[in-house]
CSV table of C-alpha atoms in Angstrom, one decimal:
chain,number,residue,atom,x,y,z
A,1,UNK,CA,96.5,91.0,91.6
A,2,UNK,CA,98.7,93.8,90.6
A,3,UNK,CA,101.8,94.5,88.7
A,4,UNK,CA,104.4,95.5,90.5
A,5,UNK,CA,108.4,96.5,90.0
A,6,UNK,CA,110.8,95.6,93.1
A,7,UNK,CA,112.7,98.9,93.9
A,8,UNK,CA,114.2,97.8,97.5
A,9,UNK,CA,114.1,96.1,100.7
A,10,UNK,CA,113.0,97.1,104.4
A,11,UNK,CA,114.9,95.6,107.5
A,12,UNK,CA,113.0,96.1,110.7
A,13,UNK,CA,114.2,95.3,114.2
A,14,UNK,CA,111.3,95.2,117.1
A,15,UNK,CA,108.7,92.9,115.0
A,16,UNK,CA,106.0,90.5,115.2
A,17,UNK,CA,107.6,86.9,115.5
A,18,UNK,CA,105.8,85.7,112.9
A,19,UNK,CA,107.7,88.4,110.3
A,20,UNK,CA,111.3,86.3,111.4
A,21,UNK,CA,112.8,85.2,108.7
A,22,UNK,CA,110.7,86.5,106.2
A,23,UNK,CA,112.2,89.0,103.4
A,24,UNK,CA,110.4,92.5,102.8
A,25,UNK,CA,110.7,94.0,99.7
A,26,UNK,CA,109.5,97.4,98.5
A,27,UNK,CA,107.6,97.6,95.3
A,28,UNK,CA,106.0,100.2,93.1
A,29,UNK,CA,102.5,99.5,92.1
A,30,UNK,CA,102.7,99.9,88.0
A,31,UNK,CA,100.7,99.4,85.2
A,32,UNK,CA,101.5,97.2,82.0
A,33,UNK,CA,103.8,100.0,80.2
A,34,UNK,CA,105.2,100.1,84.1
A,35,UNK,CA,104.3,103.6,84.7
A,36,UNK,CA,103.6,104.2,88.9
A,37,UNK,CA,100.4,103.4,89.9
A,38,UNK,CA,101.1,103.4,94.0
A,39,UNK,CA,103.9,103.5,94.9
A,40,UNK,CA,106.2,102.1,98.2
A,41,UNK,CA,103.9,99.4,99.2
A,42,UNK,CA,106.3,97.0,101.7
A,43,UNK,CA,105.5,92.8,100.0
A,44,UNK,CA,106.9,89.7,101.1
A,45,UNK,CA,108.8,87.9,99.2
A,46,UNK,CA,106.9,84.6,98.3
A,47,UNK,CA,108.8,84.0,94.3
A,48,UNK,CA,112.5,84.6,95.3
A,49,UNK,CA,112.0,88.2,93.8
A,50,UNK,CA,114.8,90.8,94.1
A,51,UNK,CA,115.4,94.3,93.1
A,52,UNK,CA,114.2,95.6,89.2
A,53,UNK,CA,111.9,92.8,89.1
A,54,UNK,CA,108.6,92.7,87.7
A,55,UNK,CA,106.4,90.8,89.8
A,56,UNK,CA,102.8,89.9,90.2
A,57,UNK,CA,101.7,91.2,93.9
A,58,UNK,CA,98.3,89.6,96.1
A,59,UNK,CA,96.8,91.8,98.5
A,60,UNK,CA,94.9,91.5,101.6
A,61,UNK,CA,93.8,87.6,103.0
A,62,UNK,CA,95.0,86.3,100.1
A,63,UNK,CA,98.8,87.7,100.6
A,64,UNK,CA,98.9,85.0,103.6
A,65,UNK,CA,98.3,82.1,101.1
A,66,UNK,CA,101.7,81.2,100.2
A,67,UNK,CA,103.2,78.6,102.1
A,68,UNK,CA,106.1,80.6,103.7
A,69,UNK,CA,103.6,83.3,104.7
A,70,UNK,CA,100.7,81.4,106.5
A,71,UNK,CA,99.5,83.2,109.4
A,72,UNK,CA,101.7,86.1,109.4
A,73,UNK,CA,100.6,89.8,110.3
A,74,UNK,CA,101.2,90.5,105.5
A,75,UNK,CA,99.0,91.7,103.8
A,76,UNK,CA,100.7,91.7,100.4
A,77,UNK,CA,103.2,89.4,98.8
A,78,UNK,CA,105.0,89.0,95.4
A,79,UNK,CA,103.7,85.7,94.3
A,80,UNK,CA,105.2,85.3,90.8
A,81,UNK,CA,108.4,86.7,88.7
A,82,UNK,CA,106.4,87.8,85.2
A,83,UNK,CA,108.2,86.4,81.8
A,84,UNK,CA,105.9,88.5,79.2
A,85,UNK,CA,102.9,90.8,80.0
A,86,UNK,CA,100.9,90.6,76.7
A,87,UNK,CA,98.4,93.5,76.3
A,88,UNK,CA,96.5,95.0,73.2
A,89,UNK,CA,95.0,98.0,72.7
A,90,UNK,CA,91.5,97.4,74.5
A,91,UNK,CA,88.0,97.8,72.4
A,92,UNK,CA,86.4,101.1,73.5
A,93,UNK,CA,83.4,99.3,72.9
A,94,UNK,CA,82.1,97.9,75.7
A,95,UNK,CA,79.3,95.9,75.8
A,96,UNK,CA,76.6,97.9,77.5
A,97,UNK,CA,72.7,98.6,77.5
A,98,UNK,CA,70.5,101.5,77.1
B,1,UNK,CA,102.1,96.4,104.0
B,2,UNK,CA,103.2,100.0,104.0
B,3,UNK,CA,105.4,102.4,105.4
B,4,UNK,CA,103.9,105.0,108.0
B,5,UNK,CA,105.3,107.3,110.9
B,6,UNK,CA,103.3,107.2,114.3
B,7,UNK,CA,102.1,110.7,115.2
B,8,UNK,CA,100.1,110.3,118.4
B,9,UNK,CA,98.1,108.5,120.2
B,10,UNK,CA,94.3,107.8,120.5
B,11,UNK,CA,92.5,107.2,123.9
B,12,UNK,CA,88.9,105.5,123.8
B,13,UNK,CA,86.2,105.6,126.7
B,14,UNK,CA,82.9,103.2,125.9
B,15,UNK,CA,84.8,100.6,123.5
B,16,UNK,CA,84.6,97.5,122.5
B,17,UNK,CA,85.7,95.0,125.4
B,18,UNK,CA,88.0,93.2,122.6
B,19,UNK,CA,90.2,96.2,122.3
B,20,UNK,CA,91.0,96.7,126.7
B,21,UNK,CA,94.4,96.8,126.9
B,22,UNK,CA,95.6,97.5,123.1
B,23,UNK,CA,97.6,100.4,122.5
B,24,UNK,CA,95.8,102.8,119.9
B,25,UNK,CA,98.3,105.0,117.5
B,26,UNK,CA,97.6,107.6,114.7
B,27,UNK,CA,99.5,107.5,112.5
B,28,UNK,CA,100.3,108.6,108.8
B,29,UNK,CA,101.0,106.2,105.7
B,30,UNK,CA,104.1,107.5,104.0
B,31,UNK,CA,106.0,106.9,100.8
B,32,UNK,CA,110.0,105.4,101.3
B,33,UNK,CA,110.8,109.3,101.4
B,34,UNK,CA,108.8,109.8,104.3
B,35,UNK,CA,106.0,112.0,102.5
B,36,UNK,CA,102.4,111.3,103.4
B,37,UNK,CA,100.5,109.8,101.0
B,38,UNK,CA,97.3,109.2,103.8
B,39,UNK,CA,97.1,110.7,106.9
B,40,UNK,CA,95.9,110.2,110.2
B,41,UNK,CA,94.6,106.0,110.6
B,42,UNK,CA,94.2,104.4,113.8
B,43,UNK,CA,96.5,101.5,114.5
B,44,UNK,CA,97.0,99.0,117.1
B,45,UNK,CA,100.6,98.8,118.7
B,46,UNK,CA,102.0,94.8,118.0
B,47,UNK,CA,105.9,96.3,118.3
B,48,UNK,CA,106.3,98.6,120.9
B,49,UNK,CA,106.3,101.6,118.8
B,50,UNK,CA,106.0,105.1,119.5
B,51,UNK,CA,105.6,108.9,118.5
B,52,UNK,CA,108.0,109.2,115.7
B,53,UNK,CA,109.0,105.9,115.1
B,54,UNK,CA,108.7,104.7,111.4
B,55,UNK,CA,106.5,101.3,111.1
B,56,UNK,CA,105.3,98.8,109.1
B,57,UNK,CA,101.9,98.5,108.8
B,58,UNK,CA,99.6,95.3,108.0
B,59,UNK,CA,96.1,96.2,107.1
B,60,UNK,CA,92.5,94.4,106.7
B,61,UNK,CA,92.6,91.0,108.3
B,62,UNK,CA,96.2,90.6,108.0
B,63,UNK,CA,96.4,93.1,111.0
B,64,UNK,CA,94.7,90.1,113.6
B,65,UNK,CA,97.3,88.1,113.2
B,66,UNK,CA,99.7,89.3,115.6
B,67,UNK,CA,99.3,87.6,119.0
B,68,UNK,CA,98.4,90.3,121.3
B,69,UNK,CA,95.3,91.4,118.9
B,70,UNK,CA,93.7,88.5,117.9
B,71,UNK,CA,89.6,88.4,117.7
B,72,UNK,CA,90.5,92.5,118.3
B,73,UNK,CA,87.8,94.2,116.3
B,74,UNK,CA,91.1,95.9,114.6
B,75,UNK,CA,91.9,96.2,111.0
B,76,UNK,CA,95.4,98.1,111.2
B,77,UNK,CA,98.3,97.2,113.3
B,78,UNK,CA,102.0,98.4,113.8
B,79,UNK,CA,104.0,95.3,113.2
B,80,UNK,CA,107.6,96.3,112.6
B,81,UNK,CA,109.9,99.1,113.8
B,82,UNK,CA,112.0,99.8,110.5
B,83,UNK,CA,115.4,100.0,110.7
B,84,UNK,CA,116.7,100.8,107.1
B,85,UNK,CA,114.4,101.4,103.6
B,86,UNK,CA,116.9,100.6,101.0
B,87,UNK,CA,115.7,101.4,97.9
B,88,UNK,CA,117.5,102.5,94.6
B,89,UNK,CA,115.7,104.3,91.3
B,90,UNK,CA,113.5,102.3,89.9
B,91,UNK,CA,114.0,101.2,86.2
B,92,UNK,CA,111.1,102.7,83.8
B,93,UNK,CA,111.2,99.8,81.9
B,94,UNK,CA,108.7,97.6,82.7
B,95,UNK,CA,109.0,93.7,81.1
B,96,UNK,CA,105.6,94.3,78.8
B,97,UNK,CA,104.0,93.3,75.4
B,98,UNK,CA,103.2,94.3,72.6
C,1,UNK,CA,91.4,101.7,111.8
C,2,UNK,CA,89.9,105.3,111.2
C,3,UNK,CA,88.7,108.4,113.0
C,4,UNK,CA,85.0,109.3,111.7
C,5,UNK,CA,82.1,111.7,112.9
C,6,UNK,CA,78.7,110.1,113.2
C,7,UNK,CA,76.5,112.1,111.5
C,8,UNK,CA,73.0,110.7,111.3
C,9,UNK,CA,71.0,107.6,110.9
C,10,UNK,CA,69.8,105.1,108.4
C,11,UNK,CA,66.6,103.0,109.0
C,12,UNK,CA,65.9,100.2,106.4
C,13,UNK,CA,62.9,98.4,105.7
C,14,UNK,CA,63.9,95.2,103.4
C,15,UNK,CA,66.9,94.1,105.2
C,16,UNK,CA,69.0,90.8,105.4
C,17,UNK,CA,67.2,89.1,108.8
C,18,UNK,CA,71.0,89.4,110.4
C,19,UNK,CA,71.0,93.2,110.3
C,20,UNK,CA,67.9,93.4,112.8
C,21,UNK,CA,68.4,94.7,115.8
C,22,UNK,CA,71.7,96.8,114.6
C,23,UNK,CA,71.6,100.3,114.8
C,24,UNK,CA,73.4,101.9,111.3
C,25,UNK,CA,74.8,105.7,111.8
C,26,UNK,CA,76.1,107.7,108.9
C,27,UNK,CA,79.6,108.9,109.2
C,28,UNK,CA,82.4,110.9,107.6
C,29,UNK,CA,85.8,109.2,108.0
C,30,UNK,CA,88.1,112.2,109.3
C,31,UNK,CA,91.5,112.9,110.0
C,32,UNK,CA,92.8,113.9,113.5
C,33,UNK,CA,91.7,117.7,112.7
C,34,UNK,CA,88.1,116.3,111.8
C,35,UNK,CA,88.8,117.3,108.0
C,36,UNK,CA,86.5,114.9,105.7
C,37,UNK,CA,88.6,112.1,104.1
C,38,UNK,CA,85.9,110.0,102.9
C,39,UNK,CA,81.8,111.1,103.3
C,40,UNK,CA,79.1,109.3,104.3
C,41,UNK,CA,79.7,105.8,104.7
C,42,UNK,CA,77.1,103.5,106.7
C,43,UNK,CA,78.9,102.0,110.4
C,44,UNK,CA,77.3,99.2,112.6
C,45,UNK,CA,76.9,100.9,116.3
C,46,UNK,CA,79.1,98.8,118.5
C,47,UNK,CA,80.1,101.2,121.1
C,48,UNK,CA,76.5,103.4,121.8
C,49,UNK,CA,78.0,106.5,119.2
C,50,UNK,CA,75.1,108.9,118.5
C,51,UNK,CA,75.5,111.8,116.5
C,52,UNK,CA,78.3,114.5,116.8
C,53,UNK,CA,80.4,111.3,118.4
C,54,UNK,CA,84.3,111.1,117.2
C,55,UNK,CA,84.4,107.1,117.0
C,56,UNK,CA,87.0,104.6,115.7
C,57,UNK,CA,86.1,102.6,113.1
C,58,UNK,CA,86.9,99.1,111.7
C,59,UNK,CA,85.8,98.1,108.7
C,60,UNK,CA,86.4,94.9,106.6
C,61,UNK,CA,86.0,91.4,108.0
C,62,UNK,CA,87.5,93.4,111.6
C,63,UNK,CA,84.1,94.9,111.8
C,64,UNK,CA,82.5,91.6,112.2
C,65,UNK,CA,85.0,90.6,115.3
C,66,UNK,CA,82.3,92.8,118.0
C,67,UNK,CA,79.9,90.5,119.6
C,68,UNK,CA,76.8,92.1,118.6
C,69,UNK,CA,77.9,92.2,115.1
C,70,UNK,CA,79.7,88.5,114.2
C,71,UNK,CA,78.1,87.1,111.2
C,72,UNK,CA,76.3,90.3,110.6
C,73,UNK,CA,76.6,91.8,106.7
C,74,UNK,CA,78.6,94.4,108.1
C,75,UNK,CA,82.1,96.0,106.7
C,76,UNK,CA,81.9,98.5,109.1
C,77,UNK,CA,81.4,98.8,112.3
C,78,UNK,CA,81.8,101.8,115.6
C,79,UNK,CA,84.0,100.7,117.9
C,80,UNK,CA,85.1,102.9,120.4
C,81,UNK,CA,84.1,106.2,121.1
C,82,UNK,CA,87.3,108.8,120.9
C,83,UNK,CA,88.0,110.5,124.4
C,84,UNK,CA,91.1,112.5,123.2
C,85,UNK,CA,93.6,112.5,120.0
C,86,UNK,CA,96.8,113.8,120.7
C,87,UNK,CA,99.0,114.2,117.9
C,88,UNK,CA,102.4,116.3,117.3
C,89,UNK,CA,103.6,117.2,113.7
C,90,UNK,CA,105.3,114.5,112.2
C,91,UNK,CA,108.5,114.0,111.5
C,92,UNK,CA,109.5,115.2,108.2
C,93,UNK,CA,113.0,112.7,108.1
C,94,UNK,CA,112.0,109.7,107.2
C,95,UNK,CA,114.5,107.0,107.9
C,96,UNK,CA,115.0,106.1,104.7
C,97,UNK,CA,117.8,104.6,102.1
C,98,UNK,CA,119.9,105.5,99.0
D,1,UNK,CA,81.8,93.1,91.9
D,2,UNK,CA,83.4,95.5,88.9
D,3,UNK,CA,82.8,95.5,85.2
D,4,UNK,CA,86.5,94.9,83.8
D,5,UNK,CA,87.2,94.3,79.7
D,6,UNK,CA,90.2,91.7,79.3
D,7,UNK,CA,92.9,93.3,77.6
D,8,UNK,CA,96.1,91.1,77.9
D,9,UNK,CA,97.7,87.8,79.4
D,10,UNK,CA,100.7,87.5,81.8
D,11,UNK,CA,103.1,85.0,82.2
D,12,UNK,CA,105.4,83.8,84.5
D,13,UNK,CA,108.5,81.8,85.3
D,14,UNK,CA,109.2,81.9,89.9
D,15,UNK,CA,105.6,81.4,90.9
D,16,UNK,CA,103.7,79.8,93.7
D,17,UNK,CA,103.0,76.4,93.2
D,18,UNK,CA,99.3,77.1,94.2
D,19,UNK,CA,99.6,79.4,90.4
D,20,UNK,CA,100.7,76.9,88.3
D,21,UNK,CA,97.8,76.2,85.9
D,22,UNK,CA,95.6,78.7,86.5
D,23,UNK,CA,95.4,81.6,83.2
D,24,UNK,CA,96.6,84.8,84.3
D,25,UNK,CA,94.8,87.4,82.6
D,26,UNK,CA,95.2,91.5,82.2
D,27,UNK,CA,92.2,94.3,83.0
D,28,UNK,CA,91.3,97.0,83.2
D,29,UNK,CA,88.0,97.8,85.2
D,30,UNK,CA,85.5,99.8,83.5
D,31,UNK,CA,82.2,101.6,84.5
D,32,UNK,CA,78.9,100.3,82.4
D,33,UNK,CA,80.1,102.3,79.6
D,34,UNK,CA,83.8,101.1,78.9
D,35,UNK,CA,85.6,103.5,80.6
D,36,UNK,CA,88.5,102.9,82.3
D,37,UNK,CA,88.3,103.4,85.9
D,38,UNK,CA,91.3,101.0,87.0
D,39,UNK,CA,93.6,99.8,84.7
D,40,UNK,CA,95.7,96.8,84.1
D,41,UNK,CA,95.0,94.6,87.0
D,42,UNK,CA,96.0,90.9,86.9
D,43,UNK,CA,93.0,88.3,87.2
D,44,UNK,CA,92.9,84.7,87.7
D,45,UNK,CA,90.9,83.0,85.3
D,46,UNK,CA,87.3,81.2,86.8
D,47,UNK,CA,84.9,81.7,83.8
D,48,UNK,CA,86.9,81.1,80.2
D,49,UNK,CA,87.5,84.6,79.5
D,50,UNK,CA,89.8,85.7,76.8
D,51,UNK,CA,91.0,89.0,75.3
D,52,UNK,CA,88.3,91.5,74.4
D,53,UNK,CA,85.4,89.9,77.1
D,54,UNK,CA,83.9,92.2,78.6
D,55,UNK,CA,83.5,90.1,82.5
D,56,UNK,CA,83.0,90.5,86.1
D,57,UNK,CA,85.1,90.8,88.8
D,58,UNK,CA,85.2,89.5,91.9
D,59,UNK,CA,88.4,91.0,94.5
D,60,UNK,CA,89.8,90.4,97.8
D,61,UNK,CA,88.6,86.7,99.7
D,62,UNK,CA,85.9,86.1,97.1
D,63,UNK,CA,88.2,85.8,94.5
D,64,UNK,CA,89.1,82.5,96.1
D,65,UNK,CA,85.5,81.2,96.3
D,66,UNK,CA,85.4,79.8,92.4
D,67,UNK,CA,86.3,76.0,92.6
D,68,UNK,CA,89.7,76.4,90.5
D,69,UNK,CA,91.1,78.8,92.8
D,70,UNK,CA,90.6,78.5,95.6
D,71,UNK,CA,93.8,78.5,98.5
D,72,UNK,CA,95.1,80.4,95.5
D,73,UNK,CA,96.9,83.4,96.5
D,74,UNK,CA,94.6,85.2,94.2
D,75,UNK,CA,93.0,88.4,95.2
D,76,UNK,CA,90.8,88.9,92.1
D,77,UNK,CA,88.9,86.6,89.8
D,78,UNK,CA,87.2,86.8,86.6
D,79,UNK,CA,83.9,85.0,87.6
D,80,UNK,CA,81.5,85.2,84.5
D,81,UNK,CA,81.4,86.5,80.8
D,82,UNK,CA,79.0,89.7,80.8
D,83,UNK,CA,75.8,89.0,78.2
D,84,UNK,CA,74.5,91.9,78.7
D,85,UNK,CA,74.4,95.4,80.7
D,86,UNK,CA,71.0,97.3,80.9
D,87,UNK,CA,71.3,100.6,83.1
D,88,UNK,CA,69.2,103.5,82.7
D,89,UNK,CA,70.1,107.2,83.7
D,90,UNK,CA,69.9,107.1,87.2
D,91,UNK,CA,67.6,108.8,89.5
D,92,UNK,CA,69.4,111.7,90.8
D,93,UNK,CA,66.8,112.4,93.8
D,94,UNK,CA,68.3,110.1,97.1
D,95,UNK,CA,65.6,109.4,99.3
D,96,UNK,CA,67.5,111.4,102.1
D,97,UNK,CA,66.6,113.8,105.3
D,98,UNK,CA,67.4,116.5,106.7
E,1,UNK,CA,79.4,100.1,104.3
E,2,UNK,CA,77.8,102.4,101.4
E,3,UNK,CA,74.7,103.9,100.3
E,4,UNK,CA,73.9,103.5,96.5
E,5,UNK,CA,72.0,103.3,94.3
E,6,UNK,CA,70.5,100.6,91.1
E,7,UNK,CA,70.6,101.9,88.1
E,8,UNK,CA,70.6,98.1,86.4
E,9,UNK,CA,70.9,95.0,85.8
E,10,UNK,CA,73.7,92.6,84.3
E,11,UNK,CA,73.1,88.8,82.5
E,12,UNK,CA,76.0,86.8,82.2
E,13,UNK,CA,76.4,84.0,79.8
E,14,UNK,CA,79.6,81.7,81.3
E,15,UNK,CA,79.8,82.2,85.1
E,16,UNK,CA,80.7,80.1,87.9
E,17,UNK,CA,78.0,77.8,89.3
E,18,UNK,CA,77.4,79.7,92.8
E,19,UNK,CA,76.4,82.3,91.0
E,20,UNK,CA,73.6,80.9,89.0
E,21,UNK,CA,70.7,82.1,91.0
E,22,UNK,CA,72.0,85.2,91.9
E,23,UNK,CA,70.7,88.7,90.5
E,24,UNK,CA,73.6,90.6,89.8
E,25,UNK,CA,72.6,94.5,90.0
E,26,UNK,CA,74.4,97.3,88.9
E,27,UNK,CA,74.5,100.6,91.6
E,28,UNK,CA,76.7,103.8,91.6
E,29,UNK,CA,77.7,104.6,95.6
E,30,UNK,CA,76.9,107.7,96.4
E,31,UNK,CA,76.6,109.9,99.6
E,32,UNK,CA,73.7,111.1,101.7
E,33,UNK,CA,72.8,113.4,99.1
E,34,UNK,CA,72.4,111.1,96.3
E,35,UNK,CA,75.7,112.4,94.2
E,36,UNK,CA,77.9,109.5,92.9
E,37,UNK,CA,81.3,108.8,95.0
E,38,UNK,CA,81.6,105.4,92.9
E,39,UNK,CA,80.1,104.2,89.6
E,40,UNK,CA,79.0,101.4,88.4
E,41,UNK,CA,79.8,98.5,90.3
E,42,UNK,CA,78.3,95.1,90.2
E,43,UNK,CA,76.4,93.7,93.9
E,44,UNK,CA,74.7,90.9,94.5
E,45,UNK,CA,70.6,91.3,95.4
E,46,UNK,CA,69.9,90.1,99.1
E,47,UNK,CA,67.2,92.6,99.9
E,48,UNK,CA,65.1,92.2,97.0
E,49,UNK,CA,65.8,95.4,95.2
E,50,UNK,CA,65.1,97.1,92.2
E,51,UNK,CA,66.3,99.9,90.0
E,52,UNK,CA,65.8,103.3,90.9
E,53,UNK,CA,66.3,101.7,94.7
E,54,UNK,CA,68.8,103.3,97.5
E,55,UNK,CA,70.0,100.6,99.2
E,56,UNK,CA,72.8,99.7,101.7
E,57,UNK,CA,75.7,97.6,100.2
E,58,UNK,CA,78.0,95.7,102.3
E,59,UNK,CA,81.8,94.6,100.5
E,60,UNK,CA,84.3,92.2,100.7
E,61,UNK,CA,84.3,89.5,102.9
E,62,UNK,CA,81.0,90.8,104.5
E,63,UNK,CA,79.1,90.8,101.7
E,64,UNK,CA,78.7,86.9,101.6
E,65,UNK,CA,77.4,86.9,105.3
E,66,UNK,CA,73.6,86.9,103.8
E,67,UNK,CA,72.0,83.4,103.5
E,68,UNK,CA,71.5,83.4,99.7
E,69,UNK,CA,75.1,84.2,99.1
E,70,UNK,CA,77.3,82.5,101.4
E,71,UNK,CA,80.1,80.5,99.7
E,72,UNK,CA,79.2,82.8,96.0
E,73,UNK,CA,82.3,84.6,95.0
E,74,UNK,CA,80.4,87.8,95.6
E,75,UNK,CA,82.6,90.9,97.4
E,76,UNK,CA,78.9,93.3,97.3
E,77,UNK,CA,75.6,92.4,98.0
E,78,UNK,CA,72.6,94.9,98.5
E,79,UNK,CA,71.9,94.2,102.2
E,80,UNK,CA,68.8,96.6,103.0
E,81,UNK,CA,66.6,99.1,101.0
E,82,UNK,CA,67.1,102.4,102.6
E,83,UNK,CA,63.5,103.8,104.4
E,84,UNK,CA,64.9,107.0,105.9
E,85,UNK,CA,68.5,108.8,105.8
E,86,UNK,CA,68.6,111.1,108.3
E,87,UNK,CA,71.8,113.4,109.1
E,88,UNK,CA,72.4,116.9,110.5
E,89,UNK,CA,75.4,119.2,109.4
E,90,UNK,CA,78.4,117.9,111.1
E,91,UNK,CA,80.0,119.7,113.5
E,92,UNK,CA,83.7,120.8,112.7
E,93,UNK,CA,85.1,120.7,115.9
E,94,UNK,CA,86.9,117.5,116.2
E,95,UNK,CA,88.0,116.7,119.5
E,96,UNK,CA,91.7,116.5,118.7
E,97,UNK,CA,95.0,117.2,120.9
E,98,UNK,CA,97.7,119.2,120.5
């Protein structure tokens, strides 16, 4: 999954049936200090997310496993609203071979 | 999903039988500004779109879903004229630890 | 989906018993000018490409959906062989909000 | 799969009931050698990883295939604890034509 | 899918159970000519290979097609050790419209 902060919506009139009734939000890919990693990816809304929020995004086959979202033509959705992102500075030292 | 403008059209002689009858379109993934950030895929048409017309896009397997191109050997369709991108500056400061 | 250029062959001794029988082509994924986006990736023929053939190509689980190529270890796959692309420049005003 | 050192936790309040209990982790994927080639993506939990493991990554529908998470809308797992990493410098003549 | 090739091997200590069996290789993707478009990512062996190998890696979904991995949470798998590459310069012209 990805972090992500809400910065809009998207309304759309000719669309697949299967979109009805869900809400599409725009989101900026970030990392943990929330600087833009990708930005304007379209997500459905699957946490009750709205704009400035910092959400936790699924992509691809897994974006469909939400309830609301079964079977619909989305291939990401905010899944969670994040309380506390908790990172340290990571070892350089990774455990490798010769 | 993501945000894309349709720039053409693609026409296909020996194909696969799975994709008679779909509706190929180029077009170019944008940011919510419009600005292309990668050009020129091939999607299938699930919403009536056409040259210049902003869409929505669902990619990978998400992009069989619609009716009209299920079992399609196609991993990118059209799925939403857009109407309005609403989107306001983003805050820079993400919710994140220490 | 993507544009691509077949540019050679692979042949492969030790191969999962599923890939026998497919025919593999090198190609460079394009854009609609034939500009290289991504080199050298390895497609599953299911459209009778040879070299110097602009093809579409599907690639995740999509590339699996052709008959010859269902259950096949293959992410990407040939499907249609490009008879013309016709493309305008884009639209530069991108509906877009405030 | 992707090498990936754990670097963080995230947690969250709205979530999909299919997320609650599952350990939400922070990453950032590395080459063999600890370098950071993706950072800070979220990963669901499948091998008791904690801050500072150095693990391995599986993304998209396999990171549903561990027994915890799966029908998760998870799209990338931390499936086992690296032990150890043994490359060598790698041969830089392909075995390719002409 | 990719052309790569093994430049190692990884052990893993705790690891979920369908991957107990497995031989988890380390392979940098590269092009037709051997130079490195990815580093370092972790595939599953289902062609027997070895380091030093160029082999033919298959990802996401299609990468636990072959028998020995189905069900694993495995998004690459070596599918086929590479014989023969064989491509020409390609041409430029792209048939493209106007």
């Amino acid at each position: 999954m990805q972090l992500a902060i809400i910065t809009g919506t998207v309304t759309a009139t000719a669309k697949d049936p299967q979109l009805v009734g869900l809400k599409l939000l725009v989101a900026d890919v970030t990392n943990e200090r929330g600087e833009v990693l990708e930005p304007a990816i379209v997500v459905a809304d699957a946490c009750g997310a709205g704009q400035g929020d910092q959400v936790i995004i699924a992509r691809g086959s897994s974006a469909r496993m939400p309830k609301g979202v079964a079977n619909s033509p989305v291939d990401a959705s905010a899944i969670a609203i994040v309380e506390h992102v908790s990172t340290s500075q990571k070892p350089k030292t990774a455990n490798h071979g010769e």
